[in-house]
C-alpha cells in the first residue's frame, strides 16, 4: 500500500485535523514560486524557535554556547552562523539568536556567551541590537558573575567610532560581572579572511569548559528548523545576472540622477521578499583604472596574487579591489610601500586623516601622491571590494524572475576630475544585456505585517521609496485589504517625484489609502517628510492606535532622526503624555516590530 504525503502528514504532524486539512487545501493551490516563498517565510519565522527535536539519552542536556548577533547588512549574522556550524561540527550544543528576537531577561541564565555585532553609522548599534544595548545600560541589567563572554565586532575603519558597538557591549557585560575569556576582535569591512581563525580560537576557549559541564554520556541535542529553499548563490558565490533595463527616473533639470534598474534572476533559483536587499558586486571604471596604472607606471598585464588566485593586475583592479571608498588602512600601507613621508605623517593624525579621506577616493590619493611601487605592493595596500546593498524595489509576486532597484547615482566634481560612486557609477555605465554579480540579503527586520488587514504607514523620501514600491506591489498582488499610507519627499515635484505614475495609479485604485508628499524646494520654506508627520499628527497617532505598522527608509544621518523626533512630538501631543512616555510608546512599537527602519 502506498502512503501519500497527505497521509504521512496526517499521521506524523503535530497539526490538528482542521489545521492539516487547511494546509493540504492551501498547498494544492500554490505555484512552485509560491511554495519556495512559503518555505523561506516559515524558515524566517521559526528562526530561534524551540522546535521538537531528538530526545537526549541523558536526563540532563549538555551546556549550551549562546551566540547573539546584531546585524545591519547581514555580515554579523553570517559570522554567527559560521561559528555555530563549526561548534556543531565539534559536537557542541549551540544556540544562535538575532538580538532582536532575544529576551534580555534570559541573560542571567547564560553561562557561555558570544556576541557578534556590527556598528552602524557613527558608533551606533544596528537596529536589531538597540533593545539589548539599551537593556544592558539600564538598571534592569542582571548580575552576570559566572558568565563567560567573547565579543567580535564588525565595522568600517573609515568612520570615527570604529566598531564602537562591540566595544560598548563588551564594556557593559564586563561591568555586570561577566568574565571576558578572550580578547575581543574588531574587524574592518574586508573581514572574511579573518573569520575562520577567530571561530577556531573562540571554540578552543569554550570547548573545554562546555565539555566539563556536560554530564557523562550526554547527547548533544540540535534543535531542527525549517530550512529555507536551497540556492547555490550567496554573497560568497554570487549569481551572474543580466541587466534588462537602466532608466533614469528623475527629470533633466533635477539635481539628482536616480536610475530604475531591472535585473533578470532567471535560472538562479533566487527568491526574495519585500524588505530584502540585493547585494551587487560592481566593476570599477575602466578609464579610471587605466589612469591609475599610468600615474603609477604599472603594466596592467603583470600578474599579481590575490588570496589563492593569480591574475592580471588590471583585471584585479577592475573586479576585485576597492578603489572608490577611501580608508585609513590604505593611506598607511600605501605611504609605507611607496616611501611617502608626508602621507605617512598624515596617517598618524587621526582627525586630519579623517577630514582628508572624507573628500577623496582612492584614485585621488594616488593622483595627488604618485609614486613608484610594485604591482603586488599596490594590491596588498588595497582591500577587497565589498558589495553594495540596495533595498529591493519590487515584489516577486509581481515581477517573478526579475528584481528591481532604485539607485541614486553618487557624483561630484573635485580635484580636477569627475567622481562617481563605485556601484552607482557602474549602474550608470551599464547597458541592457550587461551582466552583474548579485545575491539576496534577507531583511528580517523590515517586513510587512503577516495579517494583510493591518494598516501600514510608509515614510520614504528619495530612494527610500524603493522598499515601499515592493510593499505596494506585494499587497496589490495578494489582494491585501489593509490601509496603506505613503509619505514621500524630494526636492521638486516636476523633477524628482519617483514612480509618480505608479503611485498616483495606486492612489486612484484605492490600494494607497492616502499619500502625502513633501517637495522641499517648491516653496520658500523647506518642507520635509517630518513636517508632514507633525502636520497630520492626529491621523498618524490614530493609525498607530488602531494597530498600524510604521516603516521608515532612507538616510540615517539626519532624516531618520528628524522623523523620530517628529513621531515623539506627535505621540506626546495626541497621546497626552510627556516626551519620555512618548519614547517608551515608540520603543514598545519597535519591540513589537510595528516600528521598523531601513536606514543607510
Coordinates of C-alpha atoms in Angstrom, one line a residue:
X1 CA 0.0 0.0 0.0
X2 CA 1.4 3.4 -1.0
X3 CA 1.4 6.2 1.7
X4 CA 0.6 9.6 0.3
X5 CA 2.3 12.8 1.5
X6 CA -1.0 13.9 2.9
X7 CA -1.4 10.7 4.9
X8 CA 2.1 10.9 6.2
X9 CA 1.5 14.5 7.3
X10 CA -1.8 13.4 9.0
X11 CA -0.1 10.7 11.0
X12 CA 3.2 12.3 11.8
X13 CA 2.2 16.0 12.0
X14 CA 1.6 18.0 15.2
X15 CA -1.1 19.9 13.3
X16 CA -4.7 19.5 14.4
X17 CA -7.1 17.8 11.9
X18 CA -8.5 21.1 11.0
X19 CA -5.1 22.7 10.5
X20 CA -4.0 19.7 8.5
X21 CA -7.0 20.0 6.1
X22 CA -6.5 23.7 5.6
X23 CA -2.7 23.1 4.9
X24 CA -3.5 20.5 2.3
X25 CA -6.1 22.7 0.6
X26 CA -3.6 25.6 0.5
X27 CA -0.7 23.5 -0.7
X28 CA -2.8 22.2 -3.6
X29 CA -3.3 25.7 -4.9
X30 CA 0.3 27.0 -4.7
X31 CA 2.6 27.6 -7.7
X32 CA 6.2 26.4 -7.4
X33 CA 7.3 30.0 -6.8
X34 CA 4.8 30.4 -4.0
X35 CA 5.9 27.1 -2.4
X36 CA 9.5 28.4 -2.5
X37 CA 8.5 31.7 -0.9
X38 CA 6.5 29.9 1.8
X39 CA 9.4 27.7 2.7
X40 CA 11.7 30.7 3.1
X41 CA 9.0 32.6 5.1
X42 CA 8.4 29.7 7.5
X43 CA 12.2 29.3 8.0
X44 CA 12.5 33.0 8.9
X45 CA 9.5 33.0 11.3
X46 CA 10.8 29.9 13.1
X47 CA 14.4 31.1 13.5
X48 CA 15.5 30.7 17.1
X49 CA 12.2 28.8 17.9
X50 CA 12.5 25.8 20.2
X51 CA 11.0 23.2 18.0
X52 CA 10.7 19.5 18.9
X53 CA 13.9 17.6 18.3
X54 CA 15.6 14.3 19.2
X55 CA 15.5 13.3 22.8
X56 CA 18.8 13.1 24.6
X57 CA 19.8 9.8 26.0
X58 CA 20.9 11.5 29.2
X59 CA 18.3 13.1 31.5
X60 CA 20.5 16.3 31.6
X61 CA 21.2 18.3 28.5
X62 CA 24.8 19.5 27.9
X63 CA 25.9 23.1 28.3
X64 CA 25.0 25.5 25.5
X65 CA 27.1 28.1 23.8
X66 CA 24.8 31.1 23.1
X67 CA 25.6 33.2 20.1
X68 CA 23.9 36.6 19.9
X69 CA 24.2 38.6 16.7
X70 CA 23.3 42.2 15.8
X71 CA 23.4 42.8 12.1
X72 CA 22.6 45.7 9.8
X73 CA 23.6 44.3 6.4
X74 CA 23.9 40.5 7.2
X75 CA 27.6 40.3 7.9
X76 CA 27.3 39.7 11.6
X77 CA 24.6 37.1 11.0
X78 CA 26.8 35.2 8.6
X79 CA 29.7 35.2 11.0
X80 CA 27.5 34.0 13.9
X81 CA 26.3 31.1 11.7
X82 CA 29.8 30.2 10.7
X83 CA 30.6 29.9 14.4
X84 CA 27.5 27.8 15.0
X85 CA 28.3 25.4 12.2
X86 CA 31.9 24.9 13.4
X87 CA 30.6 24.4 17.0
X88 CA 28.1 21.8 15.9
X89 CA 30.9 20.1 13.9
X90 CA 32.8 19.7 17.2
X91 CA 29.7 18.1 18.8
X92 CA 28.8 21.1 20.9
X93 CA 25.4 22.4 21.6
X94 CA 25.0 26.0 20.2
X95 CA 22.1 28.4 20.1
X96 CA 22.2 31.2 17.5
X97 CA 19.8 34.1 18.1
X98 CA 19.2 37.5 16.5
X99 CA 19.4 40.2 19.2
X100 CA 16.0 41.5 18.0
X101 CA 14.4 38.2 18.9
X102 CA 16.3 37.6 22.2
X103 CA 14.6 38.3 25.6
X104 CA 17.1 40.3 27.5
X105 CA 15.9 38.8 30.8
X106 CA 17.4 35.5 29.6
X107 CA 20.9 36.9 30.1
X108 CA 21.0 36.0 33.7
X109 CA 20.7 32.3 32.7
X110 CA 23.6 32.4 30.2
X111 CA 26.9 30.7 31.1
X112 CA 28.8 30.7 27.8
X113 CA 28.1 33.7 25.5
X114 CA 29.5 35.1 22.3
X115 CA 28.4 38.4 20.9
X116 CA 28.9 39.3 17.2
X117 CA 27.8 42.8 16.4
X118 CA 28.3 45.4 13.7
X119 CA 28.4 49.1 14.1
X120 CA 26.0 51.3 12.2
X121 CA 26.6 55.0 11.4
X122 CA 28.6 56.9 14.0
X123 CA 29.2 54.3 16.6
X124 CA 25.6 53.1 16.9
X125 CA 24.4 49.5 17.3
X126 CA 22.4 48.2 14.4
X127 CA 18.6 48.5 14.6
X128 CA 18.2 44.8 15.7
X129 CA 20.6 45.3 18.6
X130 CA 19.2 48.5 20.1
X131 CA 16.9 46.8 22.5
X132 CA 19.6 44.7 24.1
X133 CA 22.0 47.6 24.0
X134 CA 19.5 49.7 26.0
X135 CA 18.8 46.9 28.4
X136 CA 22.5 46.4 29.3
X137 CA 22.8 50.1 30.1
X138 CA 19.6 50.1 32.3
X139 CA 19.1 49.3 36.0
X140 CA 17.3 46.2 35.0
X141 CA 20.5 44.6 33.7
X142 CA 21.3 41.5 35.9
X143 CA 24.5 40.4 37.7
X144 CA 26.4 38.3 35.2
X145 CA 29.1 36.9 37.5
X146 CA 29.8 33.4 36.3
X147 CA 29.1 34.2 32.6
X148 CA 32.0 33.7 30.2
X149 CA 31.9 36.1 27.2
X150 CA 33.7 36.7 23.9
X151 CA 33.0 39.6 21.5
X152 CA 33.6 40.1 17.8
X153 CA 32.9 43.5 16.2
X154 CA 32.4 44.3 12.6
X155 CA 32.8 47.9 11.4
X156 CA 34.3 50.3 8.8
X157 CA 37.6 51.9 9.8
X158 CA 36.7 55.0 7.7
X159 CA 34.3 56.0 10.4
X160 CA 35.5 57.7 13.6
X161 CA 33.8 55.3 16.0
X162 CA 35.1 52.2 14.5
X163 CA 33.4 49.0 16.0
X164 CA 32.1 51.1 18.9
X165 CA 29.0 48.9 19.3
X166 CA 31.2 45.9 20.0
X167 CA 33.3 47.9 22.5
X168 CA 30.1 49.1 24.3
X169 CA 28.7 45.5 24.5
X170 CA 31.9 44.1 26.0
X171 CA 32.4 47.0 28.4
X172 CA 28.9 46.7 29.7
X173 CA 29.0 42.9 30.0
X174 CA 32.3 43.2 31.9
X175 CA 30.8 45.9 34.2
X176 CA 27.9 43.5 35.0
X177 CA 30.4 40.9 36.2
X178 CA 30.9 38.7 33.1
X179 CA 34.4 37.3 32.5
X180 CA 35.8 38.1 29.1
X181 CA 37.7 35.0 28.3
X182 CA 39.3 36.1 25.0
X183 CA 40.5 39.4 23.7
X184 CA 37.8 41.0 21.5
X185 CA 38.4 41.1 17.8
X186 CA 37.4 44.1 15.8
X187 CA 37.3 43.6 12.0
X188 CA 37.1 46.0 9.1
X189 CA 34.8 45.6 6.1
X190 CA 37.2 43.1 4.5
X191 CA 36.7 40.7 7.4
X192 CA 36.2 37.4 5.6
X193 CA 39.8 36.2 5.7
X194 CA 39.9 36.6 9.4
X195 CA 36.7 34.9 10.5
X196 CA 37.8 31.3 10.2
X197 CA 40.8 31.8 12.6
X198 CA 38.6 33.6 15.1
X199 CA 36.0 30.9 15.0
X200 CA 38.5 28.2 15.8
X201 CA 40.2 30.3 18.5
X202 CA 36.8 31.0 20.1
X203 CA 35.8 27.4 20.2
X204 CA 39.2 26.4 21.5
X205 CA 38.5 28.7 24.5
X206 CA 34.9 27.5 25.1
X207 CA 35.1 23.7 24.2
X208 CA 36.9 22.5 27.4
X209 CA 34.5 24.5 29.6
X210 CA 31.5 23.3 27.7
X211 CA 32.6 19.7 27.9
X212 CA 33.5 20.0 31.6
X213 CA 29.9 20.7 32.5
X214 CA 28.4 18.2 30.1
X215 CA 27.2 15.1 32.0
X216 CA 28.9 11.8 31.2
X217 CA 27.0 10.1 28.4
X218 CA 25.2 13.2 27.5
X219 CA 24.0 13.7 23.9
X220 CA 24.1 16.9 22.1
X221 CA 20.6 17.9 21.1
X222 CA 20.3 20.1 18.0
X223 CA 17.0 21.8 17.6
X224 CA 15.8 21.4 14.0
X225 CA 14.4 24.3 12.0
X226 CA 12.7 24.5 8.6
X227 CA 15.4 25.2 6.0
X228 CA 15.0 27.9 3.5
X229 CA 14.7 27.0 -0.1
X230 CA 18.2 25.9 -1.2
X231 CA 20.1 28.1 -3.7
X232 CA 23.6 27.8 -5.0
X233 CA 24.1 31.6 -4.9
X234 CA 25.1 33.8 -2.0
X235 CA 27.5 36.6 -1.1
X236 CA 30.3 34.1 -1.2
X237 CA 29.1 32.7 -4.6
X238 CA 27.0 35.4 -6.3
X239 CA 24.8 34.9 -9.4
X240 CA 26.0 36.4 -12.7
X241 CA 22.7 38.2 -13.7
X242 CA 21.8 40.0 -16.8
X243 CA 20.7 43.7 -16.7
X244 CA 17.5 44.2 -18.5
X245 CA 16.9 47.9 -18.2
X246 CA 18.5 51.0 -16.7
X247 CA 16.2 54.0 -16.9
X248 CA 16.7 57.5 -15.4
X249 CA 13.6 58.4 -13.4
X250 CA 14.5 62.0 -12.4
X251 CA 14.0 65.0 -14.8
X252 CA 16.6 66.6 -16.9
X253 CA 16.7 69.6 -14.6
X254 CA 17.0 67.6 -11.4
X255 CA 20.0 67.9 -9.2
X256 CA 19.7 64.1 -8.7
X257 CA 20.3 61.3 -11.0
X258 CA 18.2 58.3 -9.9
X259 CA 18.0 55.1 -12.0
X260 CA 15.4 52.4 -12.1
X261 CA 17.2 49.1 -12.7
X262 CA 15.7 45.8 -13.8
X263 CA 17.8 42.7 -13.4
X264 CA 16.9 39.1 -14.5
X265 CA 17.2 36.3 -12.0
X266 CA 16.1 33.7 -14.5
X267 CA 17.8 30.3 -13.9
X268 CA 19.2 31.3 -10.5
X269 CA 16.6 29.9 -8.1
X270 CA 17.0 33.1 -6.1
X271 CA 13.8 34.2 -4.3
X272 CA 13.2 37.4 -2.2
X273 CA 10.6 39.1 -0.1
X274 CA 9.6 42.7 0.2
X275 CA 12.1 44.2 2.7
X276 CA 15.1 42.2 1.4
X277 CA 18.1 43.8 -0.2
X278 CA 20.1 42.9 -3.3
X279 CA 23.9 42.7 -2.9
X280 CA 25.7 44.0 -6.0
X281 CA 29.3 43.3 -6.9
X282 CA 30.2 46.1 -9.3
X283 CA 33.0 46.7 -11.8
X284 CA 35.3 49.7 -11.4
X285 CA 35.5 52.3 -14.1
X286 CA 37.9 51.1 -16.8
X287 CA 39.1 54.6 -17.7
X288 CA 39.8 55.5 -14.1
X289 CA 41.7 52.2 -13.6
X290 CA 43.8 52.9 -16.7
X291 CA 44.6 56.4 -15.4
X292 CA 45.7 54.9 -12.1
X293 CA 48.0 52.4 -13.8
X294 CA 49.5 55.2 -15.8
X295 CA 50.3 57.5 -12.9
X296 CA 51.9 54.6 -11.0
X297 CA 53.8 53.5 -14.1
X298 CA 52.4 49.9 -13.8
X299 CA 51.8 47.4 -16.5
X300 CA 48.2 46.1 -16.3
X301 CA 49.1 42.7 -17.7
X302 CA 51.5 41.9 -14.9
X303 CA 50.3 39.0 -12.8
X304 CA 49.6 39.5 -9.1
X305 CA 48.3 37.3 -6.3
X306 CA 45.0 37.9 -4.5
X307 CA 44.1 35.3 -2.0
X308 CA 44.7 32.0 -3.6
X309 CA 44.4 33.2 -7.2
X310 CA 46.8 34.8 -9.6
X311 CA 45.5 37.2 -12.3
X312 CA 46.5 40.2 -14.4
X313 CA 46.8 43.4 -12.3
X314 CA 44.3 45.4 -14.4
X315 CA 41.6 42.7 -14.1
X316 CA 42.1 42.5 -10.3
X317 CA 41.7 46.3 -10.1
X318 CA 38.6 46.2 -12.2
X319 CA 36.8 43.3 -10.5
X320 CA 38.2 42.7 -7.0
X321 CA 39.6 45.7 -5.2
X322 CA 38.1 48.8 -3.7
X323 CA 39.1 52.0 -5.5
X324 CA 36.4 54.4 -4.6
X325 CA 35.8 54.4 -0.8
X326 CA 39.0 55.5 0.9
X327 CA 40.0 54.4 4.4
X328 CA 42.9 54.8 6.8
X329 CA 44.5 51.4 6.2
X330 CA 45.2 52.2 2.6
X331 CA 46.9 55.5 3.4
X332 CA 49.1 53.8 5.9
X333 CA 50.1 50.9 3.7
X334 CA 50.5 53.0 0.5
X335 CA 52.7 55.5 2.3
X336 CA 54.9 52.8 3.6
X337 CA 55.2 50.9 0.4
X338 CA 55.8 54.0 -1.7
X339 CA 58.1 55.7 0.9
X340 CA 56.0 58.8 1.1
X341 CA 56.9 60.6 4.4
X342 CA 54.3 63.4 4.0
X343 CA 51.5 60.9 3.6
X344 CA 52.9 58.7 6.4
X345 CA 52.9 61.7 8.8
X346 CA 49.2 62.5 7.8
X347 CA 48.3 58.9 8.7
X348 CA 49.4 59.5 12.3
X349 CA 46.9 62.4 12.8
X350 CA 43.5 60.7 13.0
X351 CA 41.4 63.8 12.9
X352 CA 43.3 65.3 9.9
X353 CA 43.3 61.9 8.2
X354 CA 39.6 61.6 8.5
X355 CA 39.0 65.0 7.0
X356 CA 41.4 64.1 4.2
X357 CA 39.6 60.9 3.4
X358 CA 36.1 62.3 3.5
X359 CA 36.8 64.3 0.3
X360 CA 38.8 61.8 -1.6
X361 CA 38.5 58.5 -3.3
X362 CA 41.5 56.1 -3.6
X363 CA 42.0 57.4 -7.1
X364 CA 42.5 61.0 -5.7
X365 CA 45.1 59.9 -3.1
X366 CA 47.2 58.2 -5.7
X367 CA 47.0 61.0 -8.2
X368 CA 47.9 63.6 -5.5
X369 CA 50.8 61.4 -4.2
X370 CA 52.1 59.5 -7.2
X371 CA 54.9 57.1 -6.6
X372 CA 56.8 54.1 -8.0
X373 CA 55.9 50.8 -6.3
X374 CA 55.4 47.2 -7.4
X375 CA 52.2 45.8 -8.7
X376 CA 51.9 43.4 -5.8
X377 CA 52.6 46.2 -3.3
X378 CA 49.6 48.1 -4.7
X379 CA 47.4 45.1 -4.5
X380 CA 48.5 44.4 -0.9
X381 CA 47.7 48.1 0.1
X382 CA 44.1 47.8 -1.1
X383 CA 41.2 45.9 0.4
X384 CA 38.8 43.7 -1.4
X385 CA 35.8 45.2 -3.0
X386 CA 32.7 45.0 -0.8
X387 CA 29.3 44.6 -2.4
X388 CA 26.8 47.4 -2.1
X389 CA 23.3 46.6 -0.7
X390 CA 20.2 48.1 -2.3
X391 CA 16.7 47.8 -0.9
X392 CA 14.7 45.8 -3.4
X393 CA 12.1 47.8 -5.2
X394 CA 9.8 45.0 -6.5
X395 CA 7.7 42.1 -5.3
X396 CA 8.4 38.7 -6.8
X397 CA 4.6 38.2 -6.8
X398 CA 4.5 40.9 -9.4
X399 CA 7.7 40.6 -11.5
X400 CA 8.5 36.9 -11.0
X401 CA 12.1 36.2 -12.3
X402 CA 13.2 39.9 -12.1
X403 CA 14.4 42.1 -9.3
X404 CA 14.2 45.9 -9.4
X405 CA 16.4 48.5 -7.8
X406 CA 16.2 52.3 -7.3
X407 CA 19.8 53.6 -7.5
X408 CA 20.8 57.1 -6.7
X409 CA 24.0 57.9 -8.7
X410 CA 26.7 59.4 -6.4
X411 CA 28.6 62.1 -8.4
X412 CA 30.6 65.2 -7.7
X413 CA 33.4 67.3 -9.1
X414 CA 36.7 67.8 -7.3
X415 CA 40.5 67.6 -7.5
X416 CA 40.3 68.3 -11.3
X417 CA 38.2 65.2 -12.1
X418 CA 34.6 64.0 -12.2
X419 CA 33.7 61.5 -9.4
X420 CA 31.2 58.7 -9.4
X421 CA 30.4 56.2 -6.7
X422 CA 31.7 52.7 -7.3
X423 CA 28.4 50.8 -7.7
X424 CA 26.2 53.7 -8.8
X425 CA 28.8 54.6 -11.4
X426 CA 28.7 51.1 -12.7
X427 CA 24.9 51.3 -12.9
X428 CA 25.1 54.5 -14.9
X429 CA 27.6 53.0 -17.3
X430 CA 25.6 49.8 -17.8
X431 CA 23.7 48.8 -20.9
X432 CA 20.9 46.3 -21.5
X433 CA 22.5 42.9 -21.7
X434 CA 25.4 43.7 -19.5
X435 CA 26.0 41.3 -16.6
X436 CA 26.5 41.9 -12.9
X437 CA 27.1 39.6 -9.9
X438 CA 24.3 39.7 -7.3
X439 CA 22.9 37.9 -4.3
X440 CA 19.9 38.3 -2.0
X441 CA 20.3 39.5 1.6
X442 CA 17.3 38.9 3.8
X443 CA 15.8 41.9 5.5
X444 CA 14.5 40.1 8.6
X445 CA 13.7 43.4 10.4
X446 CA 11.8 45.2 7.7
X447 CA 8.7 43.1 6.9
X448 CA 5.1 43.7 6.1
X449 CA 2.7 42.5 8.8
X450 CA 1.6 38.9 8.5
X451 CA -2.0 40.0 8.7
X452 CA -2.9 41.6 5.3
X453 CA -5.7 43.6 7.0
X454 CA -3.2 45.6 9.2
X455 CA -2.7 49.2 8.1
X456 CA 0.8 50.4 7.3
X457 CA 2.4 53.9 7.2
X458 CA 5.4 54.2 4.9
X459 CA 7.9 57.1 5.2
X460 CA 10.4 57.1 2.4
X461 CA 12.0 60.2 1.0
X462 CA 14.2 60.0 -2.1
X463 CA 15.3 56.5 -2.9
X464 CA 13.9 55.4 0.4
X465 CA 10.7 54.8 -1.6
X466 CA 12.2 51.6 -3.0
X467 CA 11.0 49.0 -0.5
X468 CA 7.6 50.7 -0.4
X469 CA 7.2 50.1 -4.1
X470 CA 7.8 46.5 -3.3
X471 CA 5.4 46.6 -0.3
X472 CA 2.6 48.0 -2.5
X473 CA 3.2 45.6 -5.4
X474 CA 3.1 42.7 -2.8
X475 CA -0.1 43.9 -1.2
X476 CA -1.7 44.5 -4.6
X477 CA -0.8 41.1 -5.9
X478 CA -2.1 39.3 -2.7
X479 CA -5.2 41.4 -2.5
X480 CA -4.4 42.6 1.0
X481 CA -7.2 44.8 2.3
X482 CA -5.2 46.8 4.9
X483 CA -4.9 50.6 4.5
X484 CA -1.7 52.0 3.1
X485 CA -0.3 55.5 3.7
X486 CA 2.8 56.7 1.8
X487 CA 4.7 59.8 2.9
X488 CA 7.3 60.7 0.2
X489 CA 9.6 63.6 -0.2
X490 CA 12.2 65.0 -2.6
X491 CA 13.3 68.5 -3.8
X492 CA 10.9 69.2 -6.7
X493 CA 7.5 67.8 -7.8
X494 CA 8.3 68.1 -11.6
X495 CA 11.8 66.7 -11.5
X496 CA 12.0 64.3 -8.5
X497 CA 8.7 62.5 -8.0
X498 CA 10.0 59.0 -8.2
X499 CA 7.5 56.4 -9.6
X500 CA 4.9 59.2 -9.9
X501 CA 2.6 57.4 -12.4
X502 CA 2.6 54.2 -10.4
X503 CA 2.0 55.9 -7.1
X504 CA -0.9 58.0 -8.5
X505 CA -2.3 54.9 -10.1
X506 CA -2.3 53.1 -6.7
X507 CA -4.0 56.1 -5.2
X508 CA -6.7 56.1 -7.9
X509 CA -7.2 52.3 -7.5
X510 CA -7.6 52.6 -3.7
X511 CA -4.5 50.5 -2.9
X512 CA -3.0 53.7 -1.5
X513 CA -5.4 54.9 1.0
X514 CA -3.6 58.2 1.2
X515 CA -0.4 59.8 0.0
X516 CA 1.3 62.9 1.4
X517 CA 4.3 64.5 -0.4
X518 CA 6.9 67.0 0.7
X519 CA 8.8 68.7 -2.1
X520 CA 11.3 70.7 -0.1
X521 CA 12.3 73.2 -2.8
X522 CA 9.0 74.1 -4.4
X523 CA 8.2 76.9 -1.9
X524 CA 10.2 79.5 0.0
X525 CA 10.1 77.5 3.2
X526 CA 11.6 74.0 3.1
X527 CA 9.2 71.2 3.8
X528 CA 10.4 67.6 4.6
X529 CA 8.6 64.4 5.4
X530 CA 8.9 65.0 9.2
X531 CA 6.9 68.2 8.7
X532 CA 4.1 66.2 7.0
X533 CA 4.1 63.8 10.0
X534 CA 3.6 66.6 12.5
X535 CA 1.1 68.4 10.2
X536 CA -1.0 65.2 10.1
X537 CA -0.1 64.1 13.6
X538 CA -3.7 63.4 14.8
X539 CA -4.2 60.9 11.9
X540 CA -0.7 59.4 12.4
X541 CA -1.5 58.7 16.0
X542 CA -4.9 57.4 15.2
X543 CA -3.5 54.9 12.7
X544 CA -0.9 53.7 15.3
X545 CA -3.7 53.4 17.9
X546 CA -5.6 51.1 15.6
X547 CA -2.6 48.8 15.1
X548 CA -0.8 50.3 12.1
X549 CA 2.8 49.3 11.4
X550 CA 5.2 52.2 10.7
X551 CA 8.2 52.0 8.4
X552 CA 10.9 54.5 7.7
X553 CA 13.5 54.1 4.9
X554 CA 16.3 56.4 3.9
X555 CA 19.2 58.5 5.2
X556 CA 20.2 57.6 8.8
X557 CA 22.3 60.6 9.5
X558 CA 19.5 63.2 9.5
X559 CA 16.2 62.1 8.1
X560 CA 15.6 59.1 10.4
X561 CA 16.5 61.1 13.4
X562 CA 14.3 64.0 12.4
X563 CA 11.4 61.7 11.6
X564 CA 11.8 60.0 15.0
X565 CA 11.8 63.4 16.7
X566 CA 8.6 64.3 14.9
X567 CA 7.0 61.0 15.9
X568 CA 7.9 61.7 19.6
X569 CA 6.2 65.1 19.3
X570 CA 3.1 63.6 17.7
X571 CA 2.7 60.8 20.2
X572 CA 3.3 63.2 23.1
X573 CA 0.8 65.7 21.8
X574 CA -2.0 63.4 20.7
X575 CA -1.4 60.7 23.3
X576 CA -1.3 63.4 26.0
X577 CA 1.9 62.2 27.5
X578 CA 5.4 63.6 28.2
X579 CA 8.4 63.1 25.9
X580 CA 9.8 60.2 28.0
X581 CA 6.4 58.4 27.8
X582 CA 6.3 59.0 24.1
X583 CA 9.7 57.5 23.7
X584 CA 8.5 54.5 25.7
X585 CA 5.5 54.2 23.4
X586 CA 7.7 54.1 20.3
X587 CA 10.1 51.7 21.9
X588 CA 7.1 49.4 22.6
X589 CA 6.2 49.6 18.9
X590 CA 9.8 48.7 17.9
X591 CA 9.8 45.8 20.3
X592 CA 6.6 44.6 18.8
X593 CA 8.0 45.0 15.3
X594 CA 5.5 47.7 14.5
X595 CA 8.1 50.5 14.0
X596 CA 10.8 49.3 11.6
X597 CA 13.6 51.3 9.9
X598 CA 15.8 50.5 7.0
X599 CA 18.4 53.3 7.1
X600 CA 21.8 53.8 5.5

